[in-house]
Amino acid sequence: MPKVVDHDQRRAELALALWQVIHEQGIDGVTFRAVAQAAGVSVERVQHYFPSKDDLVLHGCRQMVASAVVDHGPPEAPGDPRTAAEELRSLLIGAMSESVDFKIGASVWAAYQSKAASSPGIGAIVTDALAERARALTRLLAGARGRGGREQPAPTSDDRRDALRLAALSEGLTLRVVVGAVRADEARRVIQAEVDRCVNDT
Amino acid sequence: MPKVVDHDQRRAELALALWQVIHEQGIDGVTFRAVAQAAGVSVERVQHYFPSKDDLVLHGCRQMVASAVVDHGPPEAPGDPRTAAEELRSLLIGAMSESVDFKIGASVWAAYQSKAASSPGIGAIVTDALAERARALTRLLAGARGRGGREQPAPTSDDRRDALRLAALSEGLTLRVVVGAVRADEARRVIQAEVDRCVNDT
């Protein structure tokens, strides 16, 4: 039998190496050579999967969005209000910690965000991801508020506004945790309190 | 009389050119040549003021912090609760708009923030600036809550926690405005409502 090469797996490994390079050098510091070195593969191998540096950088951005979705699971019908509230907390607080992995991931995402304004390709991915995150939080908040019982209720404009506030709060706190301006446990407590207030304020 | 050269003015002009380059190319895309071109001066002129690229990039970061302070004025004793509340809103909402200047400024600051985790020099400036911003907001919120009358009251832990929440909320919303995931007027309304709630919740 011929050896089966899992191309998606290879591309995912290269994305991990790319993020390491972006964390250390910024997006504009990305080169095939640096990513190859971080991945422990040849430059030709990287170029086999990604014809251009732009392809590589955009793939890394999409991959980051996709892995956030995989980590948290698809925000589907939450079943009951308690589960919805738990998923809401998970999506907002998630992996927030003092760990190196969290800080690298968050700083790479910050690099993509800061590049979004001047790069249409990255901008489209980031803007879509932020909009989808706001929609997911809106659905979960609507479910957590329990107006629909076990049925997913239609979100109100209050749900949308409060979900946007929760999203922006957790995004702002994440940046403060990454640069060490606030501790992760303090940030988690602030978000937790705000989620509780929002869920109970139906 | 010899011609007086205002060195601070020249350095400020070069910082403006630097920000333009960072907005378009990212921090790691900064070169003496690109900044000289954006400023309409020679490479030698840039190098006369900044011996190294790192000096230039760090100066741009300090200058960004300094001009934010100048824009909003020093957060001193607010005088009376109403003035404190106005200053609080100004510091949080400030120049937030759909203007190109706001978006360039915010995206450059985002670039510095995303670089903070991997560059100790930038990290120190960003972390100090974020900590000072939280302290200023805490003082203003304490004043706006009117516990001290016309005297600046000692901030409580509630003031500190709420000020951190307001800071992170406005920082998160700013990033969403920059990438076009939320409109500036909507972001302003969300912050405004949260300030009102905080000020009245003494």
Coordinates of C-alpha atoms in Angstrom, one line a residue:
Chain A
M1 CA 0.0 0.0 0.0
P2 CA 1.3 3.5 -0.8
K3 CA 2.1 5.6 2.2
V4 CA -0.8 7.9 3.0
V5 CA 0.2 11.5 3.6
D6 CA -2.2 13.5 5.6
H7 CA -1.9 16.8 3.9
D8 CA -4.3 18.6 6.3
Q9 CA -2.1 17.4 9.2
R10 CA 1.1 18.7 7.5
R11 CA -0.5 22.0 6.9
A12 CA -1.7 22.2 10.5
E13 CA 1.9 21.5 11.7
L14 CA 3.2 24.2 9.4
A15 CA 0.6 26.6 10.9
L16 CA 1.9 25.9 14.4
A17 CA 5.5 26.8 13.2
L18 CA 4.1 29.9 11.4
W19 CA 2.5 31.1 14.7
Q20 CA 5.8 30.6 16.5
V21 CA 7.5 32.8 13.9
I22 CA 4.7 35.4 14.0
H23 CA 4.9 35.5 17.8
E24 CA 8.7 36.2 17.6
Q25 CA 9.0 38.2 14.4
G26 CA 5.6 39.6 13.6
I27 CA 3.6 38.9 10.4
D28 CA 5.9 41.0 8.3
G29 CA 8.9 39.0 9.6
V30 CA 7.5 35.7 8.2
T31 CA 9.8 34.0 5.7
F32 CA 9.7 30.5 4.2
R33 CA 13.1 29.9 5.8
A34 CA 12.0 30.9 9.3
V35 CA 8.9 28.8 9.2
A36 CA 10.8 25.8 7.7
Q37 CA 13.3 26.1 10.5
A38 CA 10.6 26.4 13.2
A39 CA 8.9 23.3 11.8
G40 CA 12.2 21.4 11.3
V41 CA 11.5 20.8 7.6
S42 CA 13.0 22.0 4.3
V43 CA 12.1 25.3 2.7
E44 CA 10.9 23.2 -0.3
R45 CA 8.5 21.3 1.9
V46 CA 6.9 24.6 3.1
Q47 CA 6.7 25.8 -0.5
H48 CA 5.1 22.5 -1.6
Y49 CA 2.1 23.3 0.6
F50 CA 2.1 27.0 0.3
P51 CA 3.0 28.6 -3.1
S52 CA 3.4 32.1 -1.6
K53 CA 4.1 33.7 1.8
D54 CA 0.6 35.3 1.6
D55 CA -1.0 31.8 1.2
L56 CA 0.9 30.7 4.3
V57 CA 0.0 33.7 6.4
L58 CA -3.7 33.6 5.4
H59 CA -3.9 29.8 6.1
G60 CA -2.5 30.5 9.5
C61 CA -5.2 33.0 10.2
R62 CA -8.0 30.7 9.0
Q63 CA -6.5 27.9 11.0
M64 CA -6.5 30.0 14.1
V65 CA -10.2 30.8 13.7
A66 CA -10.9 27.1 12.9
S67 CA -9.1 25.8 16.0
A68 CA -10.9 28.3 18.3
V69 CA -14.1 26.9 16.9
V70 CA -12.9 23.3 17.4
D71 CA -11.7 24.1 21.0
H72 CA -15.0 25.4 22.0
G73 CA -17.2 23.2 19.9
P74 CA -19.9 24.6 17.6
P75 CA -22.3 26.9 19.4
E76 CA -25.4 24.9 18.6
A77 CA -28.8 24.8 20.3
P78 CA -27.7 24.9 24.0
G79 CA -30.3 22.5 25.2
D80 CA -31.1 24.1 28.5
P81 CA -30.3 27.5 30.0
R82 CA -27.7 26.1 32.4
T83 CA -25.7 24.5 29.6
A84 CA -26.0 27.6 27.5
A85 CA -24.5 29.7 30.4
E86 CA -21.7 27.2 30.8
E87 CA -20.9 27.4 27.1
L88 CA -21.1 31.2 27.3
R89 CA -18.4 31.2 30.0
S90 CA -16.3 28.7 28.2
L91 CA -16.3 30.8 25.0
L92 CA -15.5 34.0 26.9
I93 CA -13.0 32.8 29.4
G94 CA -11.9 29.6 27.6
A95 CA -8.2 29.0 27.8
M96 CA -7.4 32.4 29.4
S97 CA -4.5 31.7 31.7
E98 CA -0.9 32.6 32.4
S99 CA 0.3 29.7 30.2
V100 CA 2.7 30.3 27.4
D101 CA 0.4 28.6 24.9
F102 CA -2.4 31.0 25.7
K103 CA -0.2 34.0 25.5
I104 CA 1.4 33.0 22.2
G105 CA -2.0 32.2 20.7
A106 CA -3.5 35.5 21.9
S107 CA -0.5 37.6 20.7
V108 CA -0.6 35.9 17.2
W109 CA -4.3 36.7 17.0
A110 CA -3.5 40.3 18.1
A111 CA -0.9 40.5 15.3
Y112 CA -3.5 39.3 12.8
Q113 CA -6.0 41.9 14.1
S114 CA -3.5 44.7 13.9
K115 CA -2.8 43.7 10.3
A116 CA -6.5 43.5 9.4
A117 CA -6.8 47.2 8.7
S118 CA -4.1 47.2 6.0
S119 CA -4.4 43.7 4.6
P120 CA -7.8 43.0 2.9
G121 CA -7.3 39.2 3.0
I122 CA -6.6 39.1 6.7
G123 CA -9.2 41.8 7.3
A124 CA -12.0 39.7 5.8
I125 CA -11.1 36.6 7.9
V126 CA -10.7 38.6 11.2
T127 CA -13.9 40.6 10.6
D128 CA -15.9 37.5 9.8
A129 CA -14.5 35.7 12.8
L130 CA -15.4 38.5 15.2
A131 CA -18.9 38.9 13.7
E132 CA -19.5 35.1 14.0
R133 CA -18.2 35.2 17.6
A134 CA -20.6 38.0 18.5
R135 CA -23.5 35.9 16.9
A136 CA -22.5 32.8 18.8
L137 CA -22.4 34.7 22.1
T138 CA -25.7 36.3 21.3
R139 CA -27.3 32.8 20.7
L140 CA -25.8 31.5 23.9
L141 CA -26.8 34.5 26.0
A142 CA -30.4 34.3 24.6
G143 CA -30.4 30.6 25.6
A144 CA -28.8 31.2 29.0
R145 CA -31.5 33.7 29.8
G146 CA -33.9 30.9 29.7
R147 CA -36.8 32.7 27.9
G148 CA -37.2 29.7 25.6
G149 CA -37.0 26.9 28.1
R150 CA -35.3 24.0 26.2
E151 CA -36.0 25.7 22.8
Q152 CA -33.5 28.2 21.4
P153 CA -35.3 31.6 21.8
A154 CA -35.0 34.3 19.1
P155 CA -32.3 36.8 20.3
T156 CA -33.5 40.3 21.2
S157 CA -31.6 43.5 20.6
D158 CA -30.7 43.5 24.3
D159 CA -29.1 40.0 23.9
R160 CA -27.1 41.3 20.9
R161 CA -25.9 44.5 22.7
D162 CA -25.0 42.6 25.9
A163 CA -23.2 39.8 23.9
L164 CA -21.2 42.5 22.1
R165 CA -20.3 44.0 25.4
L166 CA -19.2 40.6 26.8
A167 CA -17.2 39.9 23.6
A168 CA -15.3 43.2 23.6
L169 CA -14.7 42.9 27.4
S170 CA -13.1 39.5 27.1
E171 CA -11.1 40.6 24.0
G172 CA -9.8 43.7 25.8
L173 CA -8.9 41.7 28.9
T174 CA -7.2 39.1 26.9
L175 CA -4.8 41.7 25.4
R176 CA -4.1 43.0 28.9
V177 CA -3.3 39.5 30.2
V178 CA -1.0 38.9 27.2
V179 CA 1.1 42.0 28.0
G180 CA 1.0 41.4 31.7
A181 CA -1.1 44.4 32.6
V182 CA -3.6 42.2 34.4
R183 CA -3.5 38.7 35.9
A184 CA -5.4 36.0 34.1
D185 CA -7.3 35.1 37.3
E186 CA -8.4 38.7 37.8
A187 CA -9.5 38.9 34.2
R188 CA -11.5 35.7 34.5
R189 CA -13.2 37.0 37.7
V190 CA -14.2 40.2 35.9
I191 CA -15.7 38.3 33.0
Q192 CA -17.4 35.8 35.2
A193 CA -19.1 38.5 37.2
E194 CA -20.3 40.2 34.0
V195 CA -21.6 37.0 32.6
D196 CA -23.5 36.3 35.8
R197 CA -25.0 39.8 35.7
C198 CA -26.0 39.5 32.1
V199 CA -27.5 36.0 32.5
N200 CA -29.6 37.1 35.5
D201 CA -30.6 40.4 34.0
T202 CA -33.2 38.9 31.6
Chain B
M1 CA 21.1 84.5 15.5
P2 CA 21.7 80.9 14.6
K3 CA 18.7 79.0 13.2
V4 CA 16.9 77.2 16.0
V5 CA 16.1 73.6 15.1
D6 CA 13.3 72.2 17.2
H7 CA 14.6 68.7 17.6
D8 CA 11.5 67.5 19.5
Q9 CA 9.4 68.7 16.6
R10 CA 11.5 66.9 14.1
R11 CA 11.3 63.7 16.1
A12 CA 7.5 64.1 16.4
E13 CA 7.3 64.4 12.6
L14 CA 9.4 61.3 12.1
A15 CA 7.1 59.4 14.6
L16 CA 4.1 60.4 12.3
A17 CA 5.9 58.9 9.3
L18 CA 6.9 55.8 11.3
W19 CA 3.2 55.2 12.3
Q20 CA 2.2 55.4 8.6
V21 CA 4.8 52.7 7.8
I22 CA 3.8 50.5 10.8
H23 CA 0.1 50.8 9.6
E24 CA 1.0 49.7 6.1
Q25 CA 3.9 47.3 6.8
G26 CA 3.8 46.3 10.5
I27 CA 6.5 46.9 13.0
D28 CA 8.8 44.3 11.5
G29 CA 8.4 46.0 8.1
V30 CA 9.9 49.2 9.4
T31 CA 13.1 50.4 7.6
F32 CA 15.0 53.7 7.7
R33 CA 14.3 54.0 4.0
A34 CA 10.5 53.5 4.3
V35 CA 10.3 56.0 7.2
A36 CA 12.5 58.6 5.3
Q37 CA 10.3 58.2 2.2
A38 CA 7.0 58.6 4.2
A39 CA 8.5 61.7 5.9
G40 CA 9.9 63.2 2.7
V41 CA 13.4 63.4 4.1
S42 CA 16.7 61.6 3.6
V43 CA 17.7 58.4 5.2
E44 CA 20.6 60.2 6.8
R45 CA 18.2 62.7 8.4
V46 CA 16.3 59.8 10.1
Q47 CA 19.5 58.2 11.2
H48 CA 20.7 61.5 12.6
Y49 CA 17.8 61.5 15.1
F50 CA 17.6 57.7 15.6
P51 CA 20.8 55.7 15.6
S52 CA 19.0 52.4 15.3
K53 CA 15.7 51.1 14.0
D54 CA 14.9 49.9 17.6
D55 CA 15.4 53.5 18.8
L56 CA 13.0 54.7 16.2
V57 CA 10.3 52.1 16.9
L58 CA 10.5 52.6 20.7
H59 CA 10.3 56.4 20.3
G60 CA 7.2 55.9 18.2
C61 CA 5.7 53.8 21.0
R62 CA 6.5 56.4 23.7
Q63 CA 5.3 59.2 21.5
M64 CA 2.0 57.4 21.0
V65 CA 1.5 57.1 24.7
A66 CA 2.5 60.7 25.2
S67 CA 0.1 62.0 22.6
A68 CA -2.8 60.1 24.1
V69 CA -2.0 61.8 27.4
V70 CA -1.8 65.2 25.7
D71 CA -5.0 64.7 23.8
H72 CA -6.9 63.8 26.9
G73 CA -5.0 66.1 29.3
P74 CA -3.5 64.9 32.6
P75 CA -6.1 63.1 34.7
E76 CA -5.8 65.4 37.7
A77 CA -8.2 66.1 40.5
P78 CA -11.5 66.2 38.6
G79 CA -12.9 69.1 40.7
D80 CA -16.5 67.9 40.8
P81 CA -18.2 64.6 40.1
R82 CA -19.8 65.9 36.8
T83 CA -16.4 67.0 35.4
A84 CA -14.9 63.7 36.5
A85 CA -17.7 61.8 34.7
E86 CA -17.1 63.9 31.5
E87 CA -13.3 63.2 31.6
L88 CA -14.0 59.6 32.2
R89 CA -16.2 59.5 29.0
S90 CA -13.6 61.4 27.1
L91 CA -10.8 59.0 28.1
L92 CA -12.9 56.0 27.2
I93 CA -14.6 57.1 24.0
G94 CA -12.2 59.9 23.1
A95 CA -11.6 60.1 19.3
M96 CA -13.4 56.8 18.6
S97 CA -14.9 57.3 15.1
E98 CA -14.9 56.0 11.6
S99 CA -12.1 58.5 10.7
V100 CA -8.9 57.2 9.0
D101 CA -6.8 59.0 11.6
F102 CA -8.5 57.1 14.5
K103 CA -8.2 53.8 12.7
I104 CA -4.5 54.3 11.8
G105 CA -3.7 55.3 15.4
A106 CA -5.6 52.4 16.8
S107 CA -4.1 49.8 14.4
V108 CA -0.6 51.1 15.2
W109 CA -1.3 50.8 18.9
A110 CA -2.6 47.3 18.3
A111 CA 0.6 46.5 16.4
Y112 CA 2.7 47.7 19.4
Q113 CA 0.4 45.6 21.8
S114 CA 0.9 42.5 19.7
K115 CA 4.6 43.0 19.7
A116 CA 4.7 43.6 23.5
A117 CA 4.8 39.9 24.4
S118 CA 8.0 39.2 22.4
S119 CA 9.8 42.6 22.7
P120 CA 10.8 43.5 26.2
G121 CA 11.3 47.2 25.3
I122 CA 7.9 47.6 23.7
G123 CA 6.4 45.4 26.4
A124 CA 7.5 47.7 29.2
I125 CA 6.1 50.8 27.5
V126 CA 2.7 49.2 26.7
T127 CA 2.3 47.6 30.1
D128 CA 3.1 50.8 31.9
A129 CA 0.7 52.7 29.6
L130 CA -2.1 50.3 30.2
A131 CA -1.5 50.3 34.0
E132 CA -1.4 54.1 34.1
R133 CA -4.6 54.2 32.0
A134 CA -6.4 51.9 34.5
R135 CA -5.2 54.1 37.4
A136 CA -6.4 57.3 35.7
L137 CA -9.8 55.7 35.0
T138 CA -10.0 54.5 38.6
R139 CA -9.3 58.1 39.9
L140 CA -11.9 59.5 37.5
L141 CA -14.5 56.9 38.4
A142 CA -14.0 57.5 42.1
G143 CA -14.4 61.2 41.5
A144 CA -17.4 60.7 39.2
R145 CA -19.2 58.7 41.9
G146 CA -19.1 61.8 44.0
R147 CA -18.3 60.2 47.4
G148 CA -15.7 63.0 48.0
G149 CA -17.7 66.0 46.9
R150 CA -15.1 68.3 45.4
E151 CA -12.3 66.4 47.1
Q152 CA -10.7 63.5 45.3
P153 CA -11.9 60.4 47.2
A154 CA -9.6 57.4 47.8
P155 CA -10.5 54.8 45.2
T156 CA -12.0 51.6 46.5
S157 CA -11.5 48.1 45.2
D158 CA -14.9 48.4 43.5
D159 CA -13.7 51.6 41.7
R160 CA -10.6 49.7 40.6
R161 CA -12.5 46.6 39.3
D162 CA -15.1 48.7 37.5
A163 CA -12.4 51.0 36.0
L164 CA -10.6 47.9 34.7
R165 CA -13.8 46.6 33.2
L166 CA -14.4 50.0 31.4
A167 CA -10.8 50.1 30.2
A168 CA -10.9 46.6 28.7
L169 CA -14.4 47.1 27.2
S170 CA -13.3 50.3 25.4
E171 CA -10.0 48.6 24.3
G172 CA -11.9 45.5 22.9
L173 CA -14.5 47.7 21.2
T174 CA -11.7 49.9 19.6
L175 CA -10.2 46.8 18.0
R176 CA -13.6 45.8 16.7
V177 CA -14.1 49.3 15.2
V178 CA -10.7 49.3 13.6
V179 CA -11.4 46.0 11.7
G180 CA -15.0 47.1 10.8
A181 CA -16.6 44.4 13.0
V182 CA -18.7 47.1 14.8
R183 CA -19.6 50.7 14.0
A184 CA -18.0 53.5 16.0
D185 CA -21.3 55.0 17.0
E186 CA -22.5 51.6 18.3
A187 CA -19.3 51.1 20.2
R188 CA -19.7 54.6 21.7
R189 CA -23.2 53.9 22.8
V190 CA -22.2 50.6 24.5
I191 CA -19.4 52.4 26.4
Q192 CA -21.6 55.4 27.2
A193 CA -24.2 53.1 28.8
E194 CA -21.6 51.2 30.8
V195 CA -20.1 54.5 32.1
D196 CA -23.5 55.7 33.1
R197 CA -24.3 52.5 34.9
C198 CA -20.9 52.5 36.7
V199 CA -21.2 56.2 37.8
N200 CA -24.7 55.7 39.1
D201 CA -23.8 52.4 40.8
T202 CA -22.0 53.9 43.8

